[in-house]
Amino acid sequence: MLADRGTVRKETILPGAFDFTLKDPDREVNLLVGHSFDRPLASKRSNTMEFNDTEDFLEFIATIPEGAERATHVTDALAMVGAGLIKGVSPGFRVPPKDVVPDAERLVPEPGNPGVMIRELSALLLYELSLVTRPAYEASEAELRAVGCANICTKPQRIILP
């Protein structure tokens, strides 16, 4: 939900909205901590991120590159996700210009509630996903599935830090 000068709006990202970015092998998407490009965790072009764009959500799996766990921001991020303190994901994207993609976004009234507008986003330029404590989209989730350290496989809920 978004509030704009007394008008309540909701936002919906439609299935396939990220196709332009995800299907282009040269387009980069970074996984960051808190929208900070100086705290990277993984990236599309380094082949450390996999994407599954479904009808209901965009799923991604990030693999922390070997050696990156020595960076304090990586260790901190893994610890915070593992502890449940960082629980969400916030996407960084832009709507393409109207002269390039005319219907990339549109406002439509909410069915049965004409005072509420829904911003429908059908084409977006995704450039980053960030692990955050308060995500823009409350339904987003971040979870730590496994952490390994020096050939030790751990259970998904356990973290071993170097």
mmCIF file of C-alpha atoms in Angstrom:
data_model
loop_
_atom_site.group_PDB
_atom_site.id
_atom_site.type_symbol
_atom_site.label_atom_id
_atom_site.label_comp_id
_atom_site.label_asym_id
_atom_site.label_seq_id
_atom_site.Cartn_x
_atom_site.Cartn_y
_atom_site.Cartn_z
ATOM 1 C CA MET A 1 0.000 0.000 0.000
ATOM 2 C CA LEU A 2 1.195 3.471 -0.860
ATOM 3 C CA ALA A 3 -0.139 6.792 0.392
ATOM 4 C CA ASP A 4 0.203 9.813 -1.878
ATOM 5 C CA ARG A 5 -1.283 13.133 -0.778
ATOM 6 C CA GLY A 6 -4.305 11.562 0.840
ATOM 7 C CA THR A 7 -4.872 9.018 -1.936
ATOM 8 C CA VAL A 8 -4.299 5.403 -1.003
ATOM 9 C CA ARG A 9 -2.724 3.276 -3.703
ATOM 10 C CA LYS A 10 -1.732 -0.331 -3.944
ATOM 11 C CA GLU A 11 0.949 -1.720 -6.196
ATOM 12 C CA THR A 12 0.979 -4.997 -8.094
ATOM 13 C CA ILE A 13 3.885 -6.392 -10.070
ATOM 14 C CA LEU A 14 2.370 -8.513 -12.816
ATOM 15 C CA PRO A 15 3.810 -11.895 -13.870
ATOM 16 C CA GLY A 16 6.585 -11.484 -16.411
ATOM 17 C CA ALA A 17 7.307 -7.862 -15.458
ATOM 18 C CA PHE A 18 11.001 -8.675 -14.972
ATOM 19 C CA ASP A 19 11.377 -10.676 -18.222
ATOM 20 C CA PHE A 20 13.460 -8.032 -19.993
ATOM 21 C CA THR A 21 16.131 -8.160 -17.296
ATOM 22 C CA LEU A 22 15.987 -11.846 -16.445
ATOM 23 C CA LYS A 23 16.064 -13.140 -20.031
ATOM 24 C CA ASP A 24 18.968 -10.923 -21.111
ATOM 25 C CA PRO A 25 22.272 -12.593 -20.126
ATOM 26 C CA ASP A 26 24.072 -9.239 -20.221
ATOM 27 C CA ARG A 27 21.713 -7.492 -17.769
ATOM 28 C CA GLU A 28 23.047 -7.426 -14.228
ATOM 29 C CA VAL A 29 21.037 -7.971 -11.064
ATOM 30 C CA ASN A 30 22.864 -7.674 -7.753
ATOM 31 C CA LEU A 31 21.907 -9.101 -4.377
ATOM 32 C CA LEU A 32 22.788 -6.448 -1.818
ATOM 33 C CA VAL A 33 22.497 -5.744 1.869
ATOM 34 C CA GLY A 34 20.166 -2.787 2.465
ATOM 35 C CA HIS A 35 20.267 -1.372 -1.104
ATOM 36 C CA SER A 36 23.968 -0.648 -0.708
ATOM 37 C CA PHE A 37 26.051 -1.403 -3.790
ATOM 38 C CA ASP A 38 29.165 -1.450 -1.624
ATOM 39 C CA ARG A 39 27.748 -4.497 0.219
ATOM 40 C CA PRO A 40 27.180 -7.094 -2.521
ATOM 41 C CA LEU A 41 26.385 -10.736 -1.788
ATOM 42 C CA ALA A 42 25.801 -12.288 -5.227
ATOM 43 C CA SER A 43 24.964 -11.319 -8.808
ATOM 44 C CA LYS A 44 23.329 -12.594 -11.960
ATOM 45 C CA ARG A 45 26.326 -12.102 -14.248
ATOM 46 C CA SER A 46 28.694 -13.851 -11.840
ATOM 47 C CA ASN A 47 26.328 -16.846 -11.995
ATOM 48 C CA THR A 48 25.784 -16.753 -8.251
ATOM 49 C CA MET A 49 22.048 -16.035 -8.569
ATOM 50 C CA GLU A 50 19.320 -18.192 -10.110
ATOM 51 C CA PHE A 51 15.803 -16.908 -10.795
ATOM 52 C CA ASN A 52 12.403 -18.538 -11.072
ATOM 53 C CA ASP A 53 9.710 -16.073 -12.144
ATOM 54 C CA THR A 54 6.330 -17.666 -11.415
ATOM 55 C CA GLU A 55 2.755 -16.428 -11.776
ATOM 56 C CA ASP A 56 2.736 -15.510 -8.076
ATOM 57 C CA PHE A 57 6.266 -14.401 -7.173
ATOM 58 C CA LEU A 58 9.871 -13.988 -8.226
ATOM 59 C CA GLU A 59 12.025 -16.565 -6.467
ATOM 60 C CA PHE A 60 15.794 -16.367 -6.419
ATOM 61 C CA ILE A 61 18.540 -18.497 -4.985
ATOM 62 C CA ALA A 62 21.851 -16.843 -4.203
ATOM 63 C CA THR A 63 25.074 -18.708 -3.658
ATOM 64 C CA ILE A 64 27.722 -16.794 -1.762
ATOM 65 C CA PRO A 65 30.949 -17.054 -3.792
ATOM 66 C CA GLU A 66 33.820 -18.905 -2.148
ATOM 67 C CA GLY A 67 35.978 -16.505 -0.173
ATOM 68 C CA ALA A 68 33.275 -13.817 0.055
ATOM 69 C CA GLU A 69 32.316 -15.065 3.516
ATOM 70 C CA ARG A 70 35.489 -13.394 4.785
ATOM 71 C CA ALA A 71 33.950 -9.963 4.104
ATOM 72 C CA THR A 72 32.356 -8.642 7.281
ATOM 73 C CA HIS A 73 29.177 -7.464 5.510
ATOM 74 C CA VAL A 74 28.636 -11.008 4.184
ATOM 75 C CA THR A 75 29.187 -12.593 7.592
ATOM 76 C CA ASP A 76 26.907 -10.000 9.191
ATOM 77 C CA ALA A 77 24.162 -10.505 6.579
ATOM 78 C CA LEU A 78 24.237 -14.294 6.950
ATOM 79 C CA ALA A 79 24.078 -13.992 10.738
ATOM 80 C CA MET A 80 21.161 -11.522 10.608
ATOM 81 C CA VAL A 81 19.140 -13.625 8.140
ATOM 82 C CA GLY A 82 19.907 -16.784 10.119
ATOM 83 C CA ALA A 83 18.768 -15.088 13.338
ATOM 84 C CA GLY A 84 15.535 -13.879 11.719
ATOM 85 C CA LEU A 85 16.421 -10.198 12.099
ATOM 86 C CA ILE A 86 16.552 -9.632 8.342
ATOM 87 C CA LYS A 87 13.422 -11.257 6.957
ATOM 88 C CA GLY A 88 12.525 -9.478 3.748
ATOM 89 C CA VAL A 89 13.628 -8.637 0.255
ATOM 90 C CA SER A 90 13.190 -5.254 -1.391
ATOM 91 C CA PRO A 91 13.548 -4.987 -5.173
ATOM 92 C CA GLY A 92 15.299 -2.081 -6.830
ATOM 93 C CA PHE A 93 13.725 -1.401 -10.212
ATOM 94 C CA ARG A 94 12.767 1.313 -12.662
ATOM 95 C CA VAL A 95 9.754 1.668 -14.890
ATOM 96 C CA PRO A 96 10.908 2.099 -18.505
ATOM 97 C CA PRO A 97 10.024 5.390 -20.247
ATOM 98 C CA LYS A 98 6.544 5.569 -21.801
ATOM 99 C CA ASP A 99 8.002 6.124 -25.273
ATOM 100 C CA VAL A 100 9.839 2.782 -24.962
ATOM 101 C CA VAL A 101 7.134 0.718 -23.193
ATOM 102 C CA PRO A 102 3.811 2.632 -23.297
ATOM 103 C CA ASP A 103 1.876 0.373 -20.905
ATOM 104 C CA ALA A 104 4.624 -0.513 -18.427
ATOM 105 C CA GLU A 105 2.522 0.962 -15.623
ATOM 106 C CA ARG A 106 -1.058 2.007 -15.236
ATOM 107 C CA LEU A 107 -3.422 2.993 -12.459
ATOM 108 C CA VAL A 108 -6.651 1.052 -12.161
ATOM 109 C CA PRO A 109 -9.359 1.400 -9.521
ATOM 110 C CA GLU A 110 -9.623 -1.394 -7.005
ATOM 111 C CA PRO A 111 -12.722 -3.507 -7.768
ATOM 112 C CA GLY A 112 -15.490 -2.531 -5.373
ATOM 113 C CA ASN A 113 -13.461 0.358 -3.936
ATOM 114 C CA PRO A 114 -13.062 3.129 -6.557
ATOM 115 C CA GLY A 115 -11.302 5.450 -4.092
ATOM 116 C CA VAL A 116 -8.305 3.136 -4.006
ATOM 117 C CA MET A 117 -6.039 2.936 -7.030
ATOM 118 C CA ILE A 118 -3.847 -0.028 -7.875
ATOM 119 C CA ARG A 119 -0.603 0.681 -9.706
ATOM 120 C CA GLU A 120 -0.113 -2.246 -12.064
ATOM 121 C CA LEU A 121 3.461 -2.748 -13.203
ATOM 122 C CA SER A 122 3.849 -4.951 -16.278
ATOM 123 C CA ALA A 123 7.405 -4.158 -17.453
ATOM 124 C CA LEU A 124 10.284 -3.258 -15.153
ATOM 125 C CA LEU A 125 14.048 -2.911 -15.271
ATOM 126 C CA LEU A 126 15.230 -4.896 -12.254
ATOM 127 C CA TYR A 127 18.729 -3.943 -11.157
ATOM 128 C CA GLU A 128 18.980 -5.224 -7.584
ATOM 129 C CA LEU A 129 17.372 -7.180 -4.782
ATOM 130 C CA SER A 130 18.220 -6.242 -1.215
ATOM 131 C CA LEU A 131 18.013 -8.083 2.061
ATOM 132 C CA VAL A 132 16.253 -5.681 4.424
ATOM 133 C CA THR A 133 14.562 -5.542 7.819
ATOM 134 C CA ARG A 134 11.490 -3.694 6.484
ATOM 135 C CA PRO A 135 10.713 -4.698 2.909
ATOM 136 C CA ALA A 136 8.672 -2.559 0.533
ATOM 137 C CA TYR A 137 6.513 -5.607 -0.136
ATOM 138 C CA GLU A 138 5.560 -7.197 3.180
ATOM 139 C CA ALA A 139 4.922 -10.606 1.596
ATOM 140 C CA SER A 140 8.581 -10.933 0.599
ATOM 141 C CA GLU A 141 10.708 -13.429 2.486
ATOM 142 C CA ALA A 142 14.407 -14.047 2.941
ATOM 143 C CA GLU A 143 15.641 -17.273 4.436
ATOM 144 C CA LEU A 144 18.962 -18.940 4.950
ATOM 145 C CA ARG A 145 18.824 -22.487 3.671
ATOM 146 C CA ALA A 146 22.384 -23.626 4.209
ATOM 147 C CA VAL A 147 25.729 -22.286 5.245
ATOM 148 C CA GLY A 148 28.908 -24.242 4.728
ATOM 149 C CA CYS A 149 32.344 -23.468 6.069
ATOM 150 C CA ALA A 150 35.540 -25.297 5.136
ATOM 151 C CA ASN A 151 33.806 -28.392 3.716
ATOM 152 C CA ILE A 152 31.377 -28.618 6.644
ATOM 153 C CA CYS A 153 27.735 -28.959 5.616
ATOM 154 C CA THR A 154 25.318 -27.561 8.152
ATOM 155 C CA LYS A 155 21.614 -27.775 8.756
ATOM 156 C CA PRO A 156 19.581 -24.902 7.248
ATOM 157 C CA GLN A 157 18.850 -23.313 10.625
ATOM 158 C CA ARG A 158 22.463 -23.395 11.862
ATOM 159 C CA ILE A 159 25.189 -20.908 11.005
ATOM 160 C CA ILE A 160 28.911 -21.509 11.363
ATOM 161 C CA LEU A 161 30.921 -18.347 10.976
ATOM 162 C CA PRO A 162 34.653 -18.331 10.230
#
